[in-house]
XYZ file of C-alpha atoms in Angstrom:
754
model
C -68.691 -38.494 -94.947
C -67.250 -35.548 -93.062
C -64.986 -33.466 -95.249
C -61.236 -32.999 -94.917
C -60.269 -29.919 -96.963
C -57.329 -30.267 -99.316
C -57.121 -34.064 -99.134
C -57.952 -36.056 -102.254
C -59.029 -39.686 -102.486
C -56.333 -42.211 -103.298
C -56.884 -43.926 -106.676
C -58.124 -47.497 -106.444
C -55.039 -48.665 -108.331
C -52.928 -47.678 -105.302
C -55.058 -49.659 -102.849
C -54.882 -53.365 -101.983
C -57.396 -55.535 -103.787
C -58.966 -56.410 -100.435
C -60.296 -52.840 -100.084
C -61.432 -52.437 -103.670
C -62.903 -55.900 -104.198
C -63.365 -57.691 -100.852
C -64.159 -61.439 -100.855
C -67.886 -60.903 -100.242
C -68.204 -58.780 -103.390
C -67.276 -61.765 -105.554
C -68.774 -64.588 -103.533
C -70.644 -67.392 -105.231
C -74.039 -68.625 -104.074
C -73.796 -70.906 -101.086
C -76.742 -73.067 -101.921
C -74.596 -75.758 -103.567
C -74.412 -79.122 -101.829
C -71.156 -79.559 -99.883
C -68.769 -82.265 -101.051
C -68.970 -85.331 -98.815
C -66.280 -88.016 -98.906
C -66.911 -91.193 -96.965
C -64.461 -93.794 -95.786
C -61.470 -91.517 -95.267
C -59.265 -93.239 -92.714
C -57.398 -90.962 -90.367
C -53.703 -91.746 -89.701
C -53.037 -93.786 -86.565
C -49.744 -92.412 -85.363
C -48.127 -92.126 -81.977
C -48.912 -88.965 -80.043
C -46.326 -86.208 -80.316
C -45.501 -83.410 -77.893
C -44.875 -79.744 -78.742
C -45.161 -76.833 -76.299
C -46.091 -73.223 -77.102
C -43.425 -70.896 -75.659
C -43.738 -70.369 -71.907
C -46.733 -72.673 -71.455
C -44.880 -75.489 -69.693
C -43.366 -73.032 -67.195
C -46.752 -71.439 -66.599
C -48.392 -74.800 -65.908
C -45.712 -75.856 -63.460
C -46.599 -72.985 -61.159
C -48.489 -74.195 -58.103
C -51.984 -72.767 -57.819
C -52.195 -71.006 -54.445
C -54.613 -72.682 -52.082
C -55.873 -75.236 -54.588
C -52.911 -77.582 -54.200
C -52.918 -77.496 -50.380
C -54.498 -80.963 -50.260
C -51.530 -82.336 -52.249
C -48.874 -81.233 -49.742
C -45.402 -82.755 -50.340
C -44.621 -86.121 -48.759
C -41.804 -86.333 -46.183
C -38.242 -85.970 -47.491
C -37.424 -89.560 -46.511
C -40.388 -91.073 -48.383
C -39.748 -94.574 -49.777
C -40.909 -93.962 -53.373
C -40.562 -97.637 -54.299
C -42.976 -98.565 -51.500
C -45.456 -95.916 -52.620
C -45.234 -97.202 -56.198
C -45.727 -100.814 -55.040
C -48.852 -99.752 -53.115
C -50.391 -98.637 -56.410
C -48.860 -101.423 -58.540
C -50.216 -104.170 -56.299
C -53.707 -102.728 -56.362
C -53.727 -102.093 -52.625
C -54.429 -98.433 -53.330
C -57.714 -99.428 -54.986
C -59.027 -100.340 -51.525
C -58.275 -96.803 -50.259
C -61.034 -94.171 -50.565
C -60.758 -92.087 -53.719
C -59.355 -88.624 -53.229
C -57.741 -87.668 -49.944
C -54.497 -89.472 -49.157
C -54.784 -91.732 -52.229
C -54.885 -88.709 -54.551
C -52.134 -86.926 -52.638
C -49.735 -89.883 -52.827
C -50.494 -90.392 -56.548
C -49.936 -86.693 -57.292
C -46.693 -86.525 -55.343
C -45.259 -89.695 -56.872
C -45.925 -88.288 -60.346
C -44.520 -84.854 -59.532
C -41.652 -85.678 -57.148
C -40.855 -89.390 -57.522
C -38.360 -91.144 -59.811
C -39.230 -90.836 -63.483
C -39.584 -94.554 -64.197
C -41.960 -95.085 -61.267
C -43.986 -92.004 -62.167
C -44.337 -93.056 -65.808
C -45.374 -96.575 -64.783
C -48.081 -95.187 -62.513
C -49.395 -92.811 -65.182
C -49.733 -95.756 -67.580
C -51.807 -97.771 -65.078
C -55.361 -97.276 -66.394
C -56.899 -98.595 -63.174
C -56.349 -95.153 -61.644
C -57.264 -92.975 -64.618
C -60.863 -92.525 -63.518
C -59.616 -91.036 -60.234
C -58.614 -87.949 -62.241
C -61.545 -87.679 -64.621
C -63.476 -85.012 -62.645
C -63.622 -81.432 -63.949
C -61.982 -80.108 -60.760
C -58.700 -81.855 -61.605
C -57.627 -79.488 -64.393
C -54.726 -78.065 -62.380
C -53.145 -81.489 -61.657
C -53.672 -82.443 -65.334
C -51.601 -79.443 -66.405
C -48.967 -80.258 -63.788
C -48.809 -83.881 -64.963
C -48.411 -82.769 -68.579
C -45.731 -80.215 -67.756
C -43.770 -82.592 -65.495
C -44.085 -85.899 -67.351
C -45.014 -84.972 -70.927
C -46.246 -87.816 -73.136
C -46.332 -90.257 -70.210
C -49.349 -88.311 -68.882
C -51.133 -88.074 -72.241
C -53.446 -91.088 -71.954
C -54.608 -90.143 -68.436
C -55.391 -86.584 -69.571
C -57.095 -87.830 -72.732
C -59.334 -90.094 -70.639
C -60.238 -87.118 -68.418
C -60.998 -84.896 -71.428
C -63.390 -87.495 -72.824
C -65.170 -87.586 -69.461
C -65.403 -83.831 -69.137
C -64.793 -81.178 -71.853
C -62.747 -78.913 -69.571
C -60.016 -81.570 -69.558
C -59.148 -80.447 -73.094
C -57.177 -77.566 -71.584
C -54.349 -79.914 -70.588
C -54.134 -81.492 -74.066
C -52.759 -78.392 -75.771
C -49.141 -79.652 -76.068
C -50.114 -83.044 -77.570
C -51.126 -83.991 -81.091
C -52.526 -87.249 -82.444
C -55.850 -88.446 -83.837
C -57.589 -88.956 -80.472
C -56.501 -85.521 -79.253
C -57.660 -83.946 -82.511
C -61.155 -85.388 -82.071
C -61.347 -83.950 -78.545
C -60.152 -80.547 -79.744
C -62.670 -80.419 -82.581
C -65.421 -80.951 -80.027
C -63.857 -78.400 -77.672
C -64.324 -75.511 -80.126
C -66.972 -73.244 -78.679
C -66.822 -75.042 -75.323
C -63.222 -74.887 -74.154
C -62.630 -72.391 -76.921
C -59.414 -70.672 -75.871
C -57.525 -73.941 -75.429
C -58.910 -75.416 -78.657
C -57.988 -72.337 -80.688
C -54.479 -72.395 -79.264
C -54.148 -76.082 -80.166
C -55.150 -75.605 -83.824
C -53.036 -72.483 -84.227
C -49.950 -74.015 -82.604
C -49.896 -77.490 -84.143
C -51.005 -76.351 -87.610
C -49.806 -78.735 -90.326
C -49.216 -81.519 -87.772
C -52.889 -81.367 -86.749
C -54.416 -80.887 -90.206
C -54.314 -84.566 -91.400
C -56.483 -85.601 -88.444
C -59.041 -82.864 -89.129
C -59.467 -83.142 -92.913
C -61.729 -86.259 -92.842
C -64.047 -84.618 -90.305
C -64.314 -81.518 -92.524
C -65.465 -83.700 -95.442
C -68.000 -85.831 -93.573
C -71.761 -85.317 -93.911
C -72.978 -81.849 -92.837
C -73.561 -81.457 -89.132
C -72.091 -79.923 -85.979
C -68.851 -81.902 -86.093
C -68.170 -81.010 -89.749
C -68.844 -77.328 -88.979
C -66.371 -77.394 -86.100
C -63.785 -79.248 -88.180
C -64.081 -76.617 -90.922
C -63.599 -73.954 -88.231
C -60.486 -75.785 -87.030
C -59.035 -75.867 -90.548
C -59.730 -72.152 -90.888
C -57.796 -71.520 -87.673
C -54.875 -73.519 -89.025
C -54.992 -71.635 -92.338
C -55.011 -68.308 -90.541
C -51.700 -69.077 -88.832
C -50.004 -71.330 -91.382
C -51.660 -70.613 -94.734
C -54.074 -72.658 -96.842
C -51.237 -74.599 -98.488
C -50.716 -76.831 -95.473
C -54.395 -77.896 -95.654
C -54.005 -78.897 -99.299
C -50.899 -80.906 -98.435
C -52.756 -82.619 -95.591
C -55.616 -83.481 -97.959
C -53.202 -84.896 -100.541
C -52.706 -87.922 -98.332
C -56.377 -88.773 -98.936
C -56.254 -88.429 -102.741
C -56.924 -85.785 -105.356
C -60.667 -85.850 -104.735
C -60.015 -84.787 -101.142
C -57.641 -82.053 -102.363
C -60.349 -80.625 -104.629
C -62.906 -80.786 -101.820
C -60.614 -78.959 -99.368
C -59.807 -76.304 -101.978
C -63.555 -75.730 -102.380
C -63.991 -75.046 -98.676
C -63.736 -71.481 -97.427
C -60.501 -72.056 -95.540
C -58.697 -68.918 -96.711
C -58.755 -66.598 -93.657
C -60.086 -63.754 -95.807
C -63.047 -65.922 -96.797
C -64.118 -66.280 -93.156
C -67.041 -63.863 -93.012
C -70.706 -64.296 -92.042
C -73.486 -64.705 -94.553
C -75.305 -61.676 -93.127
C -73.057 -58.660 -93.505
C -73.740 -55.270 -91.885
C -75.913 -53.000 -93.986
C -75.009 -49.338 -94.437
C -77.474 -46.548 -95.034
C -76.284 -43.296 -96.568
C -77.056 -41.253 -93.461
C -74.733 -43.376 -91.320
C -71.950 -43.307 -93.901
C -72.133 -39.511 -94.071
C -71.492 -39.278 -90.317
C -68.232 -41.213 -90.522
C -64.977 -39.248 -90.881
C -62.696 -39.735 -93.841
C -59.877 -42.189 -93.326
C -56.500 -40.642 -94.108
C -53.576 -42.694 -95.345
C -50.201 -42.505 -93.620
C -48.741 -39.142 -94.478
C -52.253 -37.625 -94.251
C -52.085 -36.318 -97.824
C -54.620 -38.756 -99.293
C -57.763 -40.512 -98.075
C -59.600 -43.762 -98.728
C -62.504 -43.495 -101.169
C -66.019 -43.944 -99.766
C -66.368 -47.500 -101.112
C -63.101 -48.572 -99.500
C -64.166 -46.993 -96.195
C -67.418 -48.963 -96.281
C -65.492 -52.171 -96.919
C -63.142 -51.464 -94.013
C -66.055 -50.644 -91.701
C -67.621 -53.966 -92.693
C -64.364 -55.760 -91.788
C -64.390 -54.121 -88.372
C -68.042 -54.914 -87.673
C -67.704 -58.618 -88.543
C -64.755 -58.864 -86.127
C -64.748 -59.653 -82.431
C -62.001 -58.822 -79.914
C -61.095 -62.527 -79.768
C -61.393 -63.197 -83.501
C -60.790 -60.136 -85.692
C -61.228 -60.364 -89.437
C -57.700 -60.982 -90.812
C -57.992 -58.310 -93.485
C -58.214 -55.542 -90.893
C -54.469 -55.493 -90.320
C -53.738 -54.788 -93.984
C -55.866 -51.649 -93.842
C -54.547 -50.579 -90.435
C -50.985 -50.647 -91.773
C -52.113 -48.434 -94.657
C -53.863 -45.699 -92.649
C -52.868 -42.867 -90.309
C -53.171 -43.930 -86.622
C -54.865 -40.700 -85.527
C -57.383 -40.956 -88.337
C -58.090 -44.583 -87.421
C -58.746 -43.603 -83.789
C -61.235 -40.928 -84.868
C -62.904 -43.404 -87.211
C -63.270 -46.039 -84.471
C -64.915 -43.516 -82.167
C -67.309 -42.331 -84.906
C -68.198 -45.970 -85.549
C -68.995 -46.365 -81.850
C -71.276 -43.334 -81.891
C -73.149 -44.203 -85.065
C -73.519 -47.976 -85.280
C -76.986 -49.457 -84.698
C -77.255 -50.943 -81.200
C -77.875 -54.666 -80.769
C -78.559 -54.981 -77.060
C -75.006 -54.012 -76.088
C -73.309 -50.687 -75.325
C -71.235 -51.472 -78.408
C -71.224 -54.441 -80.763
C -68.280 -56.885 -80.604
C -66.948 -55.370 -83.840
C -66.934 -51.857 -82.429
C -65.355 -53.112 -79.219
C -62.573 -54.608 -81.350
C -62.201 -51.340 -83.285
C -61.872 -49.302 -80.085
C -59.324 -51.733 -78.641
C -57.198 -51.963 -81.773
C -57.480 -48.435 -83.162
C -58.131 -46.278 -80.088
C -55.626 -43.881 -78.539
C -55.391 -41.759 -75.392
C -58.180 -39.463 -76.599
C -60.402 -42.497 -77.266
C -59.794 -43.752 -73.722
C -60.806 -40.362 -72.301
C -63.958 -40.210 -74.438
C -64.952 -43.740 -73.503
C -64.442 -42.969 -69.816
C -66.676 -39.907 -70.137
C -69.467 -42.124 -71.484
C -68.949 -44.871 -68.928
C -69.054 -42.378 -66.050
C -72.592 -41.349 -67.103
C -74.067 -44.852 -67.265
C -76.435 -45.647 -64.430
C -76.899 -49.022 -62.754
C -79.614 -50.120 -65.168
C -77.695 -49.187 -68.307
C -74.544 -50.994 -67.174
C -76.519 -54.132 -66.378
C -78.888 -54.029 -69.372
C -76.265 -53.280 -72.016
C -73.348 -55.245 -70.490
C -71.416 -52.068 -69.820
C -68.770 -53.755 -67.666
C -67.184 -55.115 -70.854
C -66.227 -51.507 -71.562
C -63.658 -51.831 -68.738
C -61.898 -54.534 -70.775
C -61.964 -52.280 -73.822
C -60.630 -49.313 -71.862
C -57.675 -51.267 -70.482
C -56.849 -52.756 -73.915
C -56.620 -49.388 -75.718
C -53.085 -48.453 -76.742
C -52.674 -45.476 -74.418
C -50.269 -44.618 -71.565
C -50.818 -47.016 -68.652
C -50.993 -44.329 -65.973
C -53.589 -42.444 -68.010
C -55.800 -45.517 -68.104
C -55.331 -45.987 -64.373
C -56.501 -42.409 -63.858
C -59.607 -43.208 -65.873
C -60.220 -46.277 -63.698
C -59.752 -44.163 -60.599
C -62.289 -41.647 -61.880
C -64.818 -44.411 -62.567
C -64.220 -45.898 -59.115
C -64.872 -42.535 -57.442
C -67.383 -40.729 -59.626
C -69.255 -43.137 -61.909
C -73.034 -42.702 -61.796
C -73.301 -46.486 -61.466
C -72.502 -47.108 -57.799
C -73.549 -50.763 -57.875
C -71.541 -52.148 -60.774
C -69.096 -49.751 -62.413
C -67.608 -48.211 -59.275
C -67.126 -51.583 -57.604
C -65.523 -53.275 -60.608
C -63.299 -50.302 -61.464
C -62.071 -50.226 -57.856
C -61.502 -53.978 -57.964
C -59.221 -53.588 -60.966
C -57.339 -50.765 -59.289
C -56.893 -52.887 -56.172
C -55.531 -55.772 -58.242
C -53.047 -53.503 -60.050
C -52.013 -51.953 -56.731
C -51.336 -55.415 -55.286
C -49.212 -56.295 -58.304
C -47.129 -53.178 -57.653
C -46.921 -53.806 -53.909
C -49.051 -50.744 -53.100
C -52.360 -49.959 -51.447
C -55.098 -48.557 -53.664
C -54.592 -45.095 -52.144
C -50.833 -45.254 -52.721
C -51.524 -46.112 -56.343
C -53.918 -43.166 -56.600
C -51.161 -40.897 -55.249
C -48.817 -41.991 -58.002
C -51.122 -41.568 -60.990
C -52.069 -37.919 -60.530
C -51.245 -36.260 -63.884
C -48.784 -33.373 -64.087
C -50.833 -31.776 -66.917
C -47.637 -30.887 -68.737
C -46.531 -28.384 -66.083
C -42.872 -27.614 -65.505
C -40.942 -28.496 -62.337
C -42.115 -25.260 -60.710
C -45.759 -26.174 -61.291
C -46.401 -23.602 -63.989
C -46.695 -23.425 -67.770
C -45.521 -20.774 -70.219
C -47.835 -20.005 -73.137
C -45.788 -18.676 -76.030
C -47.519 -16.276 -78.432
C -44.216 -15.322 -80.101
C -43.742 -11.629 -79.250
C -45.460 -12.060 -75.880
C -45.725 -14.805 -73.290
C -48.097 -15.683 -70.466
C -47.566 -17.797 -67.355
C -50.180 -20.170 -65.941
C -50.701 -20.580 -62.192
C -53.330 -22.329 -60.051
C -55.574 -21.214 -57.211
C -56.660 -23.205 -54.134
C -59.227 -25.149 -56.175
C -56.644 -25.994 -58.875
C -58.337 -23.598 -61.273
C -55.735 -22.221 -63.704
C -55.231 -18.480 -64.055
C -52.920 -16.366 -66.238
C -50.388 -13.647 -65.602
C -48.347 -11.797 -68.181
C -44.600 -12.319 -68.324
C -44.137 -9.514 -65.751
C -46.387 -11.297 -63.240
C -49.410 -9.023 -63.688
C -52.674 -11.007 -63.340
C -55.056 -11.107 -66.271
C -58.779 -11.883 -66.147
C -58.524 -14.228 -69.107
C -55.985 -15.392 -71.646
C -56.299 -13.045 -74.646
C -57.133 -14.418 -78.062
C -54.258 -14.411 -80.554
C -53.843 -11.043 -82.266
C -52.489 -9.962 -85.629
C -49.034 -9.292 -84.143
C -48.770 -12.740 -82.559
C -47.064 -15.680 -84.207
C -49.649 -17.311 -86.457
C -48.452 -20.814 -85.541
C -47.470 -20.541 -81.878
C -50.321 -18.352 -80.617
C -53.288 -20.528 -81.709
C -51.567 -23.624 -80.307
C -50.922 -21.894 -76.977
C -54.498 -20.601 -76.808
C -55.872 -24.100 -77.427
C -53.434 -25.594 -74.902
C -54.814 -23.312 -72.187
C -58.398 -24.276 -73.071
C -57.429 -27.953 -72.839
C -55.591 -27.333 -69.564
C -58.683 -25.777 -67.967
C -60.727 -28.818 -68.936
C -58.076 -31.269 -67.696
C -57.634 -29.407 -64.408
C -61.376 -29.314 -63.832
C -61.523 -33.099 -64.216
C -58.606 -33.686 -61.832
C -59.190 -30.986 -59.205
C -62.421 -32.138 -57.591
C -61.176 -35.702 -57.192
C -57.804 -34.763 -55.717
C -59.179 -32.201 -53.268
C -61.855 -34.605 -52.099
C -59.292 -37.392 -51.812
C -56.984 -35.286 -49.640
C -59.809 -34.205 -47.365
C -60.751 -37.849 -46.939
C -57.087 -38.652 -46.165
C -57.099 -35.986 -43.439
C -60.206 -37.448 -41.825
C -58.929 -41.029 -42.126
C -55.488 -40.146 -40.713
C -53.460 -41.418 -43.680
C -49.706 -41.039 -43.490
C -46.869 -40.958 -46.015
C -43.155 -41.522 -45.791
C -40.984 -38.434 -46.138
C -39.980 -39.556 -49.638
C -43.597 -40.156 -50.661
C -44.562 -36.723 -49.365
C -41.854 -35.052 -51.441
C -42.657 -36.929 -54.647
C -46.462 -37.007 -54.619
C -47.158 -33.650 -52.973
C -44.381 -31.123 -52.363
C -42.501 -31.946 -55.560
C -45.437 -32.800 -57.825
C -46.031 -30.088 -60.473
C -49.791 -30.006 -59.865
C -50.316 -31.266 -56.301
C -47.792 -28.785 -54.901
C -50.447 -26.080 -55.456
C -52.690 -27.879 -52.960
C -49.887 -28.992 -50.653
C -48.688 -25.445 -49.942
C -52.169 -24.425 -48.813
C -52.335 -26.952 -45.983
C -50.659 -27.600 -42.646
C -48.750 -30.886 -42.478
C -47.312 -32.789 -39.556
C -44.252 -35.030 -39.231
C -44.204 -37.903 -36.750
C -41.564 -40.419 -35.764
C -37.915 -40.469 -34.798
C -36.464 -36.982 -34.948
C -39.875 -35.409 -35.639
C -41.612 -35.577 -32.289
C -42.509 -32.795 -29.897
C -44.367 -29.587 -30.543
C -42.771 -26.203 -30.020
C -43.240 -24.407 -26.702
C -45.978 -22.289 -28.252
C -47.977 -25.418 -29.123
C -47.685 -24.854 -32.895
C -48.085 -28.538 -33.687
C -49.794 -31.708 -32.533
C -48.611 -33.152 -29.280
C -46.731 -36.012 -30.926
C -45.475 -34.323 -34.086
C -43.982 -31.225 -35.693
C -46.254 -29.088 -37.876
C -45.000 -27.390 -41.032
C -46.148 -25.970 -44.363
C -44.792 -25.989 -47.925
C -43.582 -22.514 -48.864
C -44.134 -21.126 -52.360
C -40.519 -21.833 -53.308
C -40.932 -25.494 -52.343
C -39.014 -25.347 -49.060
C -40.629 -26.330 -45.768
C -41.304 -23.831 -42.987
C -42.554 -23.984 -39.402
C -45.076 -21.640 -37.795
C -42.343 -18.995 -37.268
C -41.386 -19.110 -40.966
C -38.100 -20.742 -40.069
C -36.919 -23.441 -42.449
C -37.988 -26.912 -41.358
C -35.914 -30.019 -42.125
C -38.130 -33.050 -42.653
C -36.421 -36.152 -41.156
C -35.963 -39.017 -43.600
C -37.610 -41.501 -41.197
C -40.665 -39.332 -40.461
C -44.255 -40.199 -41.283
C -46.132 -37.225 -42.697
C -49.828 -36.677 -41.997
C -52.400 -34.051 -42.843
C -53.618 -33.304 -39.311
C -57.268 -32.753 -38.542
C -57.760 -29.691 -36.279
C -58.815 -32.034 -33.477
C -55.300 -33.508 -33.557
C -53.579 -30.250 -34.391
C -54.972 -28.718 -31.208
C -56.586 -25.362 -30.446
C -53.308 -23.590 -29.702
C -51.690 -24.802 -32.915
C -54.728 -23.794 -34.999
C -54.633 -20.356 -33.388
C -50.907 -20.044 -34.161
C -51.149 -21.143 -37.792
C -54.284 -19.195 -38.785
C -52.565 -15.740 -38.867
C -49.661 -17.192 -40.897
C -52.062 -18.276 -43.640
C -53.931 -14.976 -43.359
C -50.720 -12.922 -43.705
C -49.733 -14.813 -46.863
C -53.348 -14.663 -48.147
C -53.389 -18.450 -48.487
C -56.844 -19.919 -49.057
C -57.259 -23.590 -48.223
C -58.747 -26.071 -50.750
C -61.025 -27.438 -48.012
C -61.550 -26.451 -44.362
C -58.642 -27.496 -42.187
C -57.655 -24.650 -39.875
C -61.182 -23.278 -40.047
C -62.879 -26.645 -39.780
C -65.533 -26.845 -37.019
C -64.492 -29.157 -34.195
C -67.191 -30.995 -32.227
C -67.022 -33.095 -29.104
C -69.367 -35.537 -27.469
C -71.072 -34.360 -24.318
C -70.102 -35.980 -21.049
C -73.511 -37.651 -20.932
C -73.050 -39.091 -24.475
C -69.720 -40.879 -24.101
C -71.011 -43.855 -22.140
C -74.180 -44.449 -24.146
C -74.938 -45.909 -27.547
C -77.608 -43.288 -28.344
C -77.383 -39.583 -29.263
C -80.644 -38.285 -27.870
C -80.007 -34.655 -28.865
C -80.684 -35.453 -32.531
C -83.664 -37.773 -32.005
C -87.104 -36.342 -32.669
C -85.873 -33.759 -35.195
C -87.872 -33.331 -38.400
C -85.661 -33.179 -41.529
C -86.289 -32.951 -45.248
C -85.708 -36.227 -47.100
C -83.276 -34.465 -49.458
C -80.899 -33.756 -46.577
C -80.877 -37.425 -45.631
C -80.136 -38.456 -49.209
C -77.455 -35.762 -49.421
C -75.492 -37.423 -46.629
C -74.384 -40.072 -49.142
C -72.011 -37.490 -50.661
C -70.166 -37.407 -47.318
C -69.622 -41.146 -46.974
C -72.942 -42.257 -45.476
C -75.004 -45.026 -47.060
C -78.769 -45.278 -47.403
C -80.130 -48.450 -45.814
C -81.475 -51.420 -47.722
C -84.924 -51.280 -49.270
C -87.515 -52.559 -46.803
C -91.107 -53.780 -47.111
C -93.174 -51.418 -49.217
C -90.137 -50.069 -51.055
C -88.970 -47.729 -48.258
C -85.505 -46.883 -46.971
C -85.594 -46.014 -43.278
C -81.921 -45.670 -42.357
C -78.799 -43.811 -43.290
C -75.612 -45.440 -42.029
C -71.955 -44.603 -41.500
C -69.331 -47.322 -41.264
C -66.392 -45.884 -39.338
C -62.745 -46.623 -40.233
C -62.633 -49.241 -37.445
C -65.851 -50.913 -38.732
C -68.265 -49.569 -36.138
C -71.744 -48.733 -37.393
C -73.520 -45.426 -36.808
C -77.224 -45.715 -37.722
C -79.709 -42.888 -38.125
C -83.219 -44.375 -38.265
C -86.129 -42.248 -39.487
C -89.839 -42.532 -40.241
C -91.968 -42.877 -42.296
C -89.082 -43.587 -44.657
C -88.032 -42.553 -48.157
C -89.915 -44.405 -50.873
C -87.547 -45.611 -53.583
C -89.930 -44.946 -56.480
C -91.249 -41.580 -55.272
C -88.815 -40.217 -52.676
C -90.693 -36.919 -52.307
C -93.969 -38.608 -51.349
C -93.094 -38.110 -47.676
C -90.933 -34.995 -47.771
C -90.648 -34.634 -43.998
C -88.885 -37.375 -42.087
C -88.557 -37.736 -38.322
C -85.341 -39.018 -36.764
C -86.291 -41.885 -34.467
C -82.887 -43.153 -33.303
C -79.206 -42.293 -33.613
C -77.152 -45.189 -32.332
C -73.696 -46.749 -32.499
C -73.251 -50.498 -32.951
C -70.223 -52.747 -32.747
C -70.334 -53.702 -36.429
C -72.381 -53.441 -39.586
C -75.981 -54.303 -38.669
C -74.828 -56.125 -35.515
C -77.716 -54.694 -33.484
C -75.436 -54.489 -30.428
C -75.150 -51.001 -28.980
C -71.712 -49.527 -28.367
C -70.771 -46.388 -26.379
C -70.046 -43.356 -28.561
C -67.042 -42.578 -26.403
C -65.235 -45.486 -28.093
C -64.992 -43.481 -31.323
C -61.715 -41.712 -31.982
C -61.933 -37.892 -31.662
C -61.694 -37.204 -35.435
C -64.429 -39.686 -36.365
C -66.642 -38.356 -33.559
C -66.118 -34.738 -34.656
C -66.882 -35.477 -38.310
C -69.954 -37.560 -37.440
C -71.298 -34.828 -35.154
C -70.670 -32.204 -37.859
C -72.767 -34.237 -40.311
C -75.598 -34.681 -37.799
C -75.566 -31.005 -36.794
C -75.715 -30.037 -40.464
C -78.556 -32.519 -40.989
C -80.712 -31.160 -38.176
C -79.845 -27.452 -38.433
């Protein structure tokens, strides 16, 4: 194991017995015949009702869309007449489903209680609700009518296993038999049932756990173990006492103690693997677990799953230092033998339970490198669940998701699923995905002025950022330095090393953030995104990090009180252009202070929209202040369609050009997509889907072979055409494109054929 200088092992006498002598170290051979008791008669009692907290309220919520076919009946409905229609049997002549199901559902949910209970007890209609698709109504019936709905739901659960979900709040012998069978099939509901009902459920399960060996006995034993985990083994012994002392002895012989729930085949440890694991420090970090105890804890982790961790893990977790546990979990991830997954279930549990912010960052680094095949072959998408379950700041995890959505090597799986999660979180917060991305940009620990002071004791240094968000250092008098000096003998021996390391970490953090944020803003300029005045202040002008980019760009305000360019044309025709000065104030092209109206929409204008005169007016301002832009805005090439190209769906000037295949593939970094694989394994198109869903297609021959793309290095552009939609095949005039989209498309094609 890796060494930790100055830290001694804790004596075994100070450790819990679980770590020193775990259950598997004293286990007896399992070859003995299990005790079988025949003729045990289960109690026949009335069903009882008991709800886990919040479950009834959750079930009463209407499932959007699903319940549309059960629309409420009119307010003046004669409920007695509806009930009589079912009571008389007339409803049996109606087709199943449709109006018959709607009227049944609404009488149960909205009608008088006595009529609803009478209908639920009428077994002639129970089979109407026995299909698997009726799980939502089953839950609604249970939540609204309680025990009155039990027999109908029980009948449905016997017909289809999924019906067990709606039996969770009920307990009796018949329900217990369904729930025993549901383990491993409708597992989440069954586990909740055993854990919640505990001692009330145990008497119905004991006889099944003492029957002859087979699948049902195995599941019954599992059910008892779940009860013992939540309520202790004592309640199982008490339940068995009702069947006699022989049953008590047999139950005591079963492995129902939660700590005895471990597999026969335990993980094996070789010395080389153990040596790679870090020492586990106890809380206080002054002592460590001995090697044997560490092995036992690692075994506990590896026999766990995220859904069913080994109960003994928590005892050890409470004993150890959280930072040390996080390092240990990561080392376990790096060094465990692989079993067809990116990480075994035990390691996934360890990362979830023990990981911290650093673990989340490390895991994201790995996930970003996985290609399509690795993600698919080794079930890498489960790592997204692990990432989001790690105990780390929520916004930090969202930034990791955003990075995976934008930059993961796996375009097919990881990017799409990471973006899907971001979209779902954005919807929950009432935001678009881009608005969410605005709000999760880290401040990197900078102060309100966007800088950081590095304290060496007798001397200090100030951190600033250039146009690419690369940090640089000046001394406390503002004099630039090439690099941050290493701590010297005169510097504070505590402060200086910490400050030096903080700057090294800052450079790494900024490098990770910078490329994404600059690319995102350039994309926002091209797409014409806008922000409210308040959003602009909070996510750009006032943000400690983003302000360094914001002050290097020209912005434009549109809306009431912000319209109209100056007489010199220093802004777009329908807005006022401004910049963010170094002190955080706003200034126009004349360096006069600009007041941003509260009701304005702020955009990052493309030079096409800014206009030639405005570009010409702003360029010397940026030159005078020696402001370099993070991406071309004022100096961005502007292209226009020729008069002969506006009314046609073809761009003949690019057709016939010979281009290297690498240039075609490189267009994907600018938002284009390679076409689908065609016969022979070739791709013969590169496509651009415009913001308004038009489709620009560049077709080339002989095509890029997927397996050996360099086989035909030279490609000839056959057609450049615009279509009304993705793969519609219907030509569309290029003049229909907005000026920014047309300019950017032409820039890409000119670069391609240059």
